[in-house]
Short mmCIF file of N, CA, C and O in Angstrom, two decimals:
data_model
loop_
_atom_site.label_atom_id
_atom_site.label_comp_id
_atom_site.label_asym_id
_atom_site.label_seq_id
_atom_site.Cartn_x
_atom_site.Cartn_y
_atom_site.Cartn_z
N TYR M 55 0.79 -0.98 -0.22
CA TYR M 55 -0.09 0.05 -0.08
C TYR M 55 0.89 1.29 0.08
O TYR M 55 2.06 1.40 0.30
N LEU M 56 0.37 2.46 -0.19
CA LEU M 56 0.96 3.73 -0.31
C LEU M 56 0.31 4.58 0.93
O LEU M 56 -0.92 4.64 0.78
N PRO M 57 1.26 5.31 1.40
CA PRO M 57 0.45 6.25 2.61
C PRO M 57 -0.02 7.30 1.90
O PRO M 57 -0.03 7.39 0.81
N THR M 58 -0.82 8.09 2.79
CA THR M 58 -1.69 9.24 2.31
C THR M 58 -0.85 10.45 2.52
O THR M 58 -1.58 11.62 2.21
N ALA M 59 0.27 10.64 3.30
CA ALA M 59 1.04 11.42 3.50
C ALA M 59 2.13 11.06 4.18
O ALA M 59 2.57 10.27 4.36
N PHE M 60 3.43 12.09 3.87
CA PHE M 60 4.79 12.15 4.38
C PHE M 60 5.12 13.36 4.40
O PHE M 60 4.49 14.19 4.29
N SER M 61 6.13 13.31 5.50
CA SER M 61 6.91 14.57 6.00
C SER M 61 8.24 14.38 5.69
O SER M 61 9.19 13.98 6.63
N PRO M 62 8.94 15.01 4.80
CA PRO M 62 10.20 15.16 4.55
C PRO M 62 11.18 16.09 5.46
O PRO M 62 11.78 16.77 4.99
N ASN M 63 11.10 15.90 6.74
CA ASN M 63 11.77 16.79 7.48
C ASN M 63 13.01 16.23 8.58
O ASN M 63 13.30 16.65 9.44
N SER M 64 13.21 15.16 7.80
CA SER M 64 14.61 14.50 8.55
C SER M 64 14.40 14.01 9.85
O SER M 64 15.52 14.17 10.77
N ASP M 65 13.37 13.65 10.22
CA ASP M 65 13.17 13.18 11.66
C ASP M 65 13.19 11.84 11.81
O ASP M 65 12.84 11.13 13.01
N ASP M 66 13.62 11.06 10.68
CA ASP M 66 13.57 9.31 10.47
C ASP M 66 12.12 8.92 10.69
O ASP M 66 11.97 7.69 11.12
N HIS M 67 11.09 9.54 10.71
CA HIS M 67 9.84 9.15 10.49
C HIS M 67 9.09 9.75 9.39
O HIS M 67 8.98 10.65 9.24
N ASN M 68 8.63 8.74 8.52
CA ASN M 68 7.80 9.20 7.07
C ASN M 68 8.65 10.10 6.41
O ASN M 68 8.06 10.93 5.98
N ASP M 69 9.78 9.99 6.36
CA ASP M 69 10.66 10.97 5.50
C ASP M 69 10.42 10.56 3.85
O ASP M 69 11.13 11.50 3.34
N THR M 70 10.21 9.72 3.64
CA THR M 70 10.06 9.34 2.26
C THR M 70 8.64 8.84 1.67
O THR M 70 8.29 8.27 2.64
N PHE M 71 8.25 9.06 0.63
CA PHE M 71 7.01 8.65 0.24
C PHE M 71 7.13 7.26 -0.74
O PHE M 71 8.03 7.60 -1.78
N LYS M 72 7.07 6.36 -0.18
CA LYS M 72 7.36 4.87 -0.85
C LYS M 72 6.31 3.93 -0.40
O LYS M 72 5.37 4.01 0.44
N PRO M 73 6.13 2.81 -1.21
CA PRO M 73 5.25 1.79 -0.82
C PRO M 73 5.55 1.02 0.58
O PRO M 73 6.83 1.13 0.84
N ALA M 74 4.66 0.62 1.30
CA ALA M 74 5.04 -0.23 2.35
C ALA M 74 4.16 -1.54 2.52
O ALA M 74 3.55 -1.82 1.32
N GLY M 75 4.89 -2.44 3.05
CA GLY M 75 4.49 -3.78 3.23
C GLY M 75 5.67 -4.66 2.80
O GLY M 75 6.72 -4.07 2.49
N ASN M 76 5.01 -5.76 2.28
CA ASN M 76 6.17 -6.87 1.67
C ASN M 76 6.44 -6.36 0.35
O ASN M 76 5.81 -6.52 -0.72
N LEU M 77 7.50 -5.97 -0.06
CA LEU M 77 8.10 -5.36 -1.39
C LEU M 77 9.02 -6.56 -2.17
O LEU M 77 9.54 -6.37 -3.31
N GLY M 78 9.06 -7.63 -1.46
CA GLY M 78 9.87 -8.73 -2.02
C GLY M 78 9.37 -9.27 -3.43
O GLY M 78 10.14 -9.96 -4.09
N GLY M 79 8.28 -9.00 -3.64
CA GLY M 79 7.49 -9.52 -4.96
C GLY M 79 7.79 -8.88 -6.01
O GLY M 79 7.30 -9.16 -7.09
N ILE M 80 8.37 -8.07 -5.96
CA ILE M 80 8.34 -6.93 -7.05
C ILE M 80 9.54 -7.16 -7.87
O ILE M 80 10.73 -7.27 -7.78
N LYS M 81 9.33 -7.18 -9.21
CA LYS M 81 10.19 -7.68 -10.26
C LYS M 81 10.66 -6.31 -11.25
O LYS M 81 11.70 -5.96 -11.37
N ASN M 82 9.50 -5.44 -11.38
CA ASN M 82 9.83 -4.34 -12.04
C ASN M 82 8.97 -3.33 -11.53
O ASN M 82 7.66 -3.33 -11.32
N PHE M 83 9.60 -2.02 -11.30
CA PHE M 83 8.79 -1.11 -10.58
C PHE M 83 8.94 0.66 -11.13
O PHE M 83 10.23 0.79 -11.53
N LYS M 84 8.08 1.25 -11.45
CA LYS M 84 7.93 2.86 -11.74
C LYS M 84 6.92 3.44 -10.74
O LYS M 84 5.64 3.08 -11.01
N MET M 85 7.55 4.42 -10.37
CA MET M 85 6.09 5.47 -9.68
C MET M 85 6.76 6.96 -10.19
O MET M 85 8.00 7.30 -10.12
N GLU M 86 5.69 7.23 -10.60
CA GLU M 86 5.97 8.63 -11.01
C GLU M 86 5.09 9.51 -9.99
O GLU M 86 4.04 9.48 -9.70
N ILE M 87 5.71 10.84 -9.63
CA ILE M 87 5.02 11.75 -8.81
C ILE M 87 4.75 13.28 -9.60
O ILE M 87 5.68 13.72 -10.15
N PHE M 88 3.45 13.74 -9.28
CA PHE M 88 3.01 15.06 -10.07
C PHE M 88 2.58 15.90 -9.02
O PHE M 88 2.07 15.58 -8.00
N SER M 89 3.01 17.27 -9.10
CA SER M 89 2.52 18.39 -8.47
C SER M 89 1.07 18.36 -8.93
O SER M 89 0.57 17.76 -9.60
N ALA M 90 0.15 19.02 -7.97
CA ALA M 90 -1.41 19.27 -8.20
C ALA M 90 -1.89 20.01 -9.48
O ALA M 90 -2.77 19.58 -9.91
N ASN M 91 -0.71 20.42 -10.03
CA ASN M 91 -1.14 21.14 -11.41
C ASN M 91 -0.39 20.41 -12.56
O ASN M 91 -0.54 20.87 -13.68
N GLY M 92 -0.13 18.89 -12.24
CA GLY M 92 0.41 18.13 -13.38
C GLY M 92 1.67 18.14 -13.75
O GLY M 92 2.19 17.20 -14.57
N GLN M 93 2.58 19.09 -12.89
CA GLN M 93 3.88 19.04 -13.21
C GLN M 93 4.82 17.64 -12.76
O GLN M 93 4.70 17.46 -11.63
N LYS M 94 5.35 16.85 -13.46
CA LYS M 94 6.14 15.67 -13.07
C LYS M 94 7.28 16.05 -12.18
O LYS M 94 8.01 16.98 -12.41
N VAL M 95 7.40 15.87 -11.01
CA VAL M 95 8.38 16.23 -10.07
C VAL M 95 9.47 15.02 -9.78
O VAL M 95 10.39 15.01 -9.01
N ALA M 96 9.05 13.68 -10.03
CA ALA M 96 9.95 12.64 -9.56
C ALA M 96 9.65 11.23 -10.53
O ALA M 96 8.49 11.15 -10.74
N ASP M 97 10.76 10.60 -10.75
CA ASP M 97 10.50 9.16 -11.37
C ASP M 97 11.20 8.37 -10.25
O ASP M 97 12.45 8.30 -10.02
N ILE M 98 10.92 7.38 -10.02
CA ILE M 98 11.39 6.41 -9.03
C ILE M 98 11.30 4.84 -9.60
O ILE M 98 10.18 4.55 -10.03
N THR M 99 12.33 4.29 -9.63
CA THR M 99 12.49 3.10 -10.06
C THR M 99 12.53 2.05 -9.02
O THR M 99 12.86 0.87 -9.31
N ASN M 100 13.25 2.39 -7.81
CA ASN M 100 13.41 1.67 -6.61
C ASN M 100 12.45 1.89 -5.55
O ASN M 100 12.20 2.78 -5.06
N PRO M 101 11.56 0.82 -5.41
CA PRO M 101 10.38 0.81 -4.39
C PRO M 101 10.93 1.12 -3.07
O PRO M 101 10.37 1.57 -1.95
N HIS M 102 12.28 0.54 -2.67
CA HIS M 102 12.71 0.79 -1.52
C HIS M 102 13.30 2.18 -1.09
O HIS M 102 13.50 2.44 -0.20
N GLU M 103 13.48 2.98 -2.21
CA GLU M 103 14.31 4.14 -2.18
C GLU M 103 13.05 5.36 -1.92
O GLU M 103 13.26 6.08 -0.83
N GLY M 104 11.75 5.36 -2.91
CA GLY M 104 11.02 6.28 -2.68
C GLY M 104 11.23 7.71 -2.93
O GLY M 104 12.50 7.90 -3.65
N TRP M 105 10.34 8.53 -2.70
CA TRP M 105 10.53 10.24 -2.91
C TRP M 105 10.66 10.78 -1.64
O TRP M 105 10.20 10.89 -0.71
N ASN M 106 11.90 11.65 -1.86
CA ASN M 106 12.43 12.43 -0.68
C ASN M 106 11.86 13.61 -0.22
O ASN M 106 12.24 14.62 0.65
N GLY M 107 11.00 14.14 -1.44
CA GLY M 107 10.48 15.55 -1.39
C GLY M 107 11.13 16.57 -2.06
O GLY M 107 10.76 17.60 -2.02
N LEU M 108 12.35 16.29 -2.65
CA LEU M 108 13.14 17.11 -3.41
C LEU M 108 12.93 17.37 -4.97
O LEU M 108 12.27 16.18 -5.50
N LEU M 109 12.90 18.42 -5.39
CA LEU M 109 12.47 18.60 -6.88
C LEU M 109 13.75 18.20 -7.72
O LEU M 109 14.97 18.13 -7.11
N PRO M 110 13.29 17.92 -9.12
CA PRO M 110 14.55 17.74 -9.97
C PRO M 110 15.73 18.96 -9.88
O PRO M 110 16.76 18.33 -9.96
N ASN M 111 15.23 19.96 -9.60
CA ASN M 111 16.46 21.01 -9.29
C ASN M 111 17.24 21.03 -8.12
O ASN M 111 17.85 21.93 -7.65
N GLY M 112 16.54 20.34 -7.17
CA GLY M 112 17.21 20.02 -5.50
C GLY M 112 16.56 20.81 -4.81
O GLY M 112 16.82 20.88 -3.64
N ASN M 113 15.38 21.68 -5.29
CA ASN M 113 14.79 22.34 -3.81
C ASN M 113 13.67 21.64 -3.31
O ASN M 113 13.23 20.63 -4.06
N LYS M 114 13.49 21.97 -2.16
CA LYS M 114 12.28 21.12 -1.57
C LYS M 114 11.04 21.53 -2.25
O LYS M 114 10.68 22.53 -2.56
N ALA M 115 10.17 20.56 -2.25
CA ALA M 115 8.74 20.63 -2.76
C ALA M 115 7.99 21.48 -1.84
O ALA M 115 8.21 21.20 -0.67
N LEU M 116 6.87 22.07 -2.22
CA LEU M 116 5.95 22.73 -1.39
C LEU M 116 5.24 21.51 -0.79
O LEU M 116 4.66 20.81 -1.27
N PHE M 117 4.60 22.25 0.55
CA PHE M 117 3.64 21.39 1.01
C PHE M 117 2.59 21.26 0.27
O PHE M 117 2.15 22.35 -0.35
N GLY M 118 1.70 20.49 0.41
CA GLY M 118 0.41 20.22 -0.22
C GLY M 118 0.25 18.98 -0.94
O GLY M 118 0.67 17.79 -0.43
N ASN M 119 -1.06 18.91 -2.01
CA ASN M 119 -1.60 17.93 -2.58
C ASN M 119 -0.57 17.21 -3.67
O ASN M 119 -0.11 17.98 -4.46
N TYR M 120 -0.22 15.84 -3.80
CA TYR M 120 0.46 15.29 -4.94
C TYR M 120 -0.15 14.09 -5.37
O TYR M 120 -1.00 13.63 -4.74
N LEU M 121 -0.04 13.71 -6.61
CA LEU M 121 -0.29 12.75 -7.30
C LEU M 121 0.62 11.73 -7.62
O LEU M 121 1.86 12.11 -8.00
N TYR M 122 0.46 10.45 -7.53
CA TYR M 122 1.18 9.36 -7.84
C TYR M 122 0.55 8.46 -9.13
O TYR M 122 -0.48 8.20 -8.92
N ARG M 123 1.58 7.85 -9.72
CA ARG M 123 1.14 6.79 -10.57
C ARG M 123 1.93 5.50 -10.39
O ARG M 123 3.36 5.83 -10.68
N VAL M 124 1.55 4.29 -10.20
CA VAL M 124 2.65 3.19 -9.73
C VAL M 124 2.28 2.18 -10.71
O VAL M 124 1.02 1.90 -10.97
N GLN M 125 3.43 1.55 -11.27
CA GLN M 125 3.19 0.58 -12.36
C GLN M 125 4.37 -0.40 -11.90
O GLN M 125 5.47 -0.26 -11.57
N ALA M 126 3.90 -1.94 -11.31
CA ALA M 126 4.64 -2.80 -11.13
C ALA M 126 4.26 -4.00 -11.49
O ALA M 126 3.13 -4.33 -11.88
N GLU M 127 5.33 -4.76 -11.74
CA GLU M 127 5.29 -6.17 -12.14
C GLU M 127 5.53 -7.13 -11.07
O GLU M 127 6.90 -6.74 -10.54
N MET M 128 5.06 -8.10 -10.58
CA MET M 128 5.40 -9.05 -9.59
C MET M 128 5.88 -10.08 -9.96
O MET M 128 5.69 -10.56 -11.04
N THR M 129 6.83 -10.84 -9.34
CA THR M 129 7.14 -12.23 -9.67
C THR M 129 6.26 -13.07 -9.91
O THR M 129 6.62 -14.35 -10.74
N ASN M 130 5.09 -13.04 -9.52
CA ASN M 130 4.09 -13.75 -9.89
C ASN M 130 3.04 -13.48 -11.24
O ASN M 130 2.14 -13.85 -11.49
N GLU M 131 3.72 -12.47 -11.81
CA GLU M 131 3.25 -11.87 -13.17
C GLU M 131 2.19 -11.03 -13.14
O GLU M 131 1.36 -10.55 -14.12
N GLN M 132 1.61 -11.03 -11.72
CA GLN M 132 0.48 -9.85 -11.46
C GLN M 132 1.09 -8.70 -11.79
O GLN M 132 2.32 -8.14 -11.71
N VAL M 133 0.09 -7.68 -12.46
CA VAL M 133 0.65 -6.29 -12.86
C VAL M 133 -0.10 -5.46 -11.96
O VAL M 133 -1.66 -5.63 -12.00
N ILE M 134 0.37 -4.37 -11.61
CA ILE M 134 -0.20 -3.23 -10.87
C ILE M 134 -0.27 -1.97 -11.40
O ILE M 134 0.68 -1.78 -11.94
N ASP M 135 -1.27 -1.31 -11.63
CA ASP M 135 -1.37 0.18 -12.09
C ASP M 135 -2.17 0.91 -11.11
O ASP M 135 -3.43 0.72 -11.47
N LYS M 136 -1.73 1.86 -10.55
CA LYS M 136 -2.47 2.36 -9.63
C LYS M 136 -2.07 3.72 -9.42
O LYS M 136 -1.17 4.40 -9.62
N ASN M 137 -3.18 4.67 -9.62
CA ASN M 137 -2.98 6.15 -9.17
C ASN M 137 -3.59 6.53 -8.03
O ASN M 137 -4.66 5.99 -7.26
N GLY M 138 -3.27 7.57 -7.69
CA GLY M 138 -3.74 8.11 -6.36
C GLY M 138 -3.28 9.41 -5.75
O GLY M 138 -2.57 9.97 -6.76
N SER M 139 -3.33 9.77 -4.57
CA SER M 139 -2.93 11.21 -4.14
C SER M 139 -2.40 10.97 -2.68
O SER M 139 -2.82 10.07 -2.03
N PHE M 140 -1.64 12.01 -2.35
CA PHE M 140 -1.00 12.02 -0.96
C PHE M 140 -0.66 13.32 -0.61
O PHE M 140 -0.78 14.33 -1.54
N VAL M 141 -0.51 13.75 0.65
CA VAL M 141 -0.12 15.31 1.07
C VAL M 141 1.18 15.33 1.67
O VAL M 141 1.80 14.24 2.27
N LEU M 142 1.98 16.17 0.98
CA LEU M 142 3.45 16.51 1.70
C LEU M 142 3.33 17.29 2.72
O LEU M 142 2.89 18.45 2.51
N LEU M 143 3.92 16.90 3.97
CA LEU M 143 3.72 17.99 5.02
C LEU M 143 5.21 18.15 5.67
O LEU M 143 5.85 17.23 5.27
N TYR M 144 5.18 19.50 6.36
CA TYR M 144 6.50 19.75 7.01
C TYR M 144 6.40 19.74 8.34
O TYR M 144 5.35 20.12 8.87
#
């Protein structure tokens, strides 16, 4: 599953937006993060890494609502294609 909020404030709690749960069965993974106005702010290919709240230019993303799209292929050949939203908090 994916959380509904995260806070990249370096307190070692919810500092990255990433899938949670058993990730061992993932064979291929792609997660795209978009701002509320549709601008792509991150491409993630490692489900254990996630998004740290930084924009491509290195600046911190603004607090607020963001959208994601996750595409994953599992080792059992199941395909996951999921869209949703979350909140970035500081």
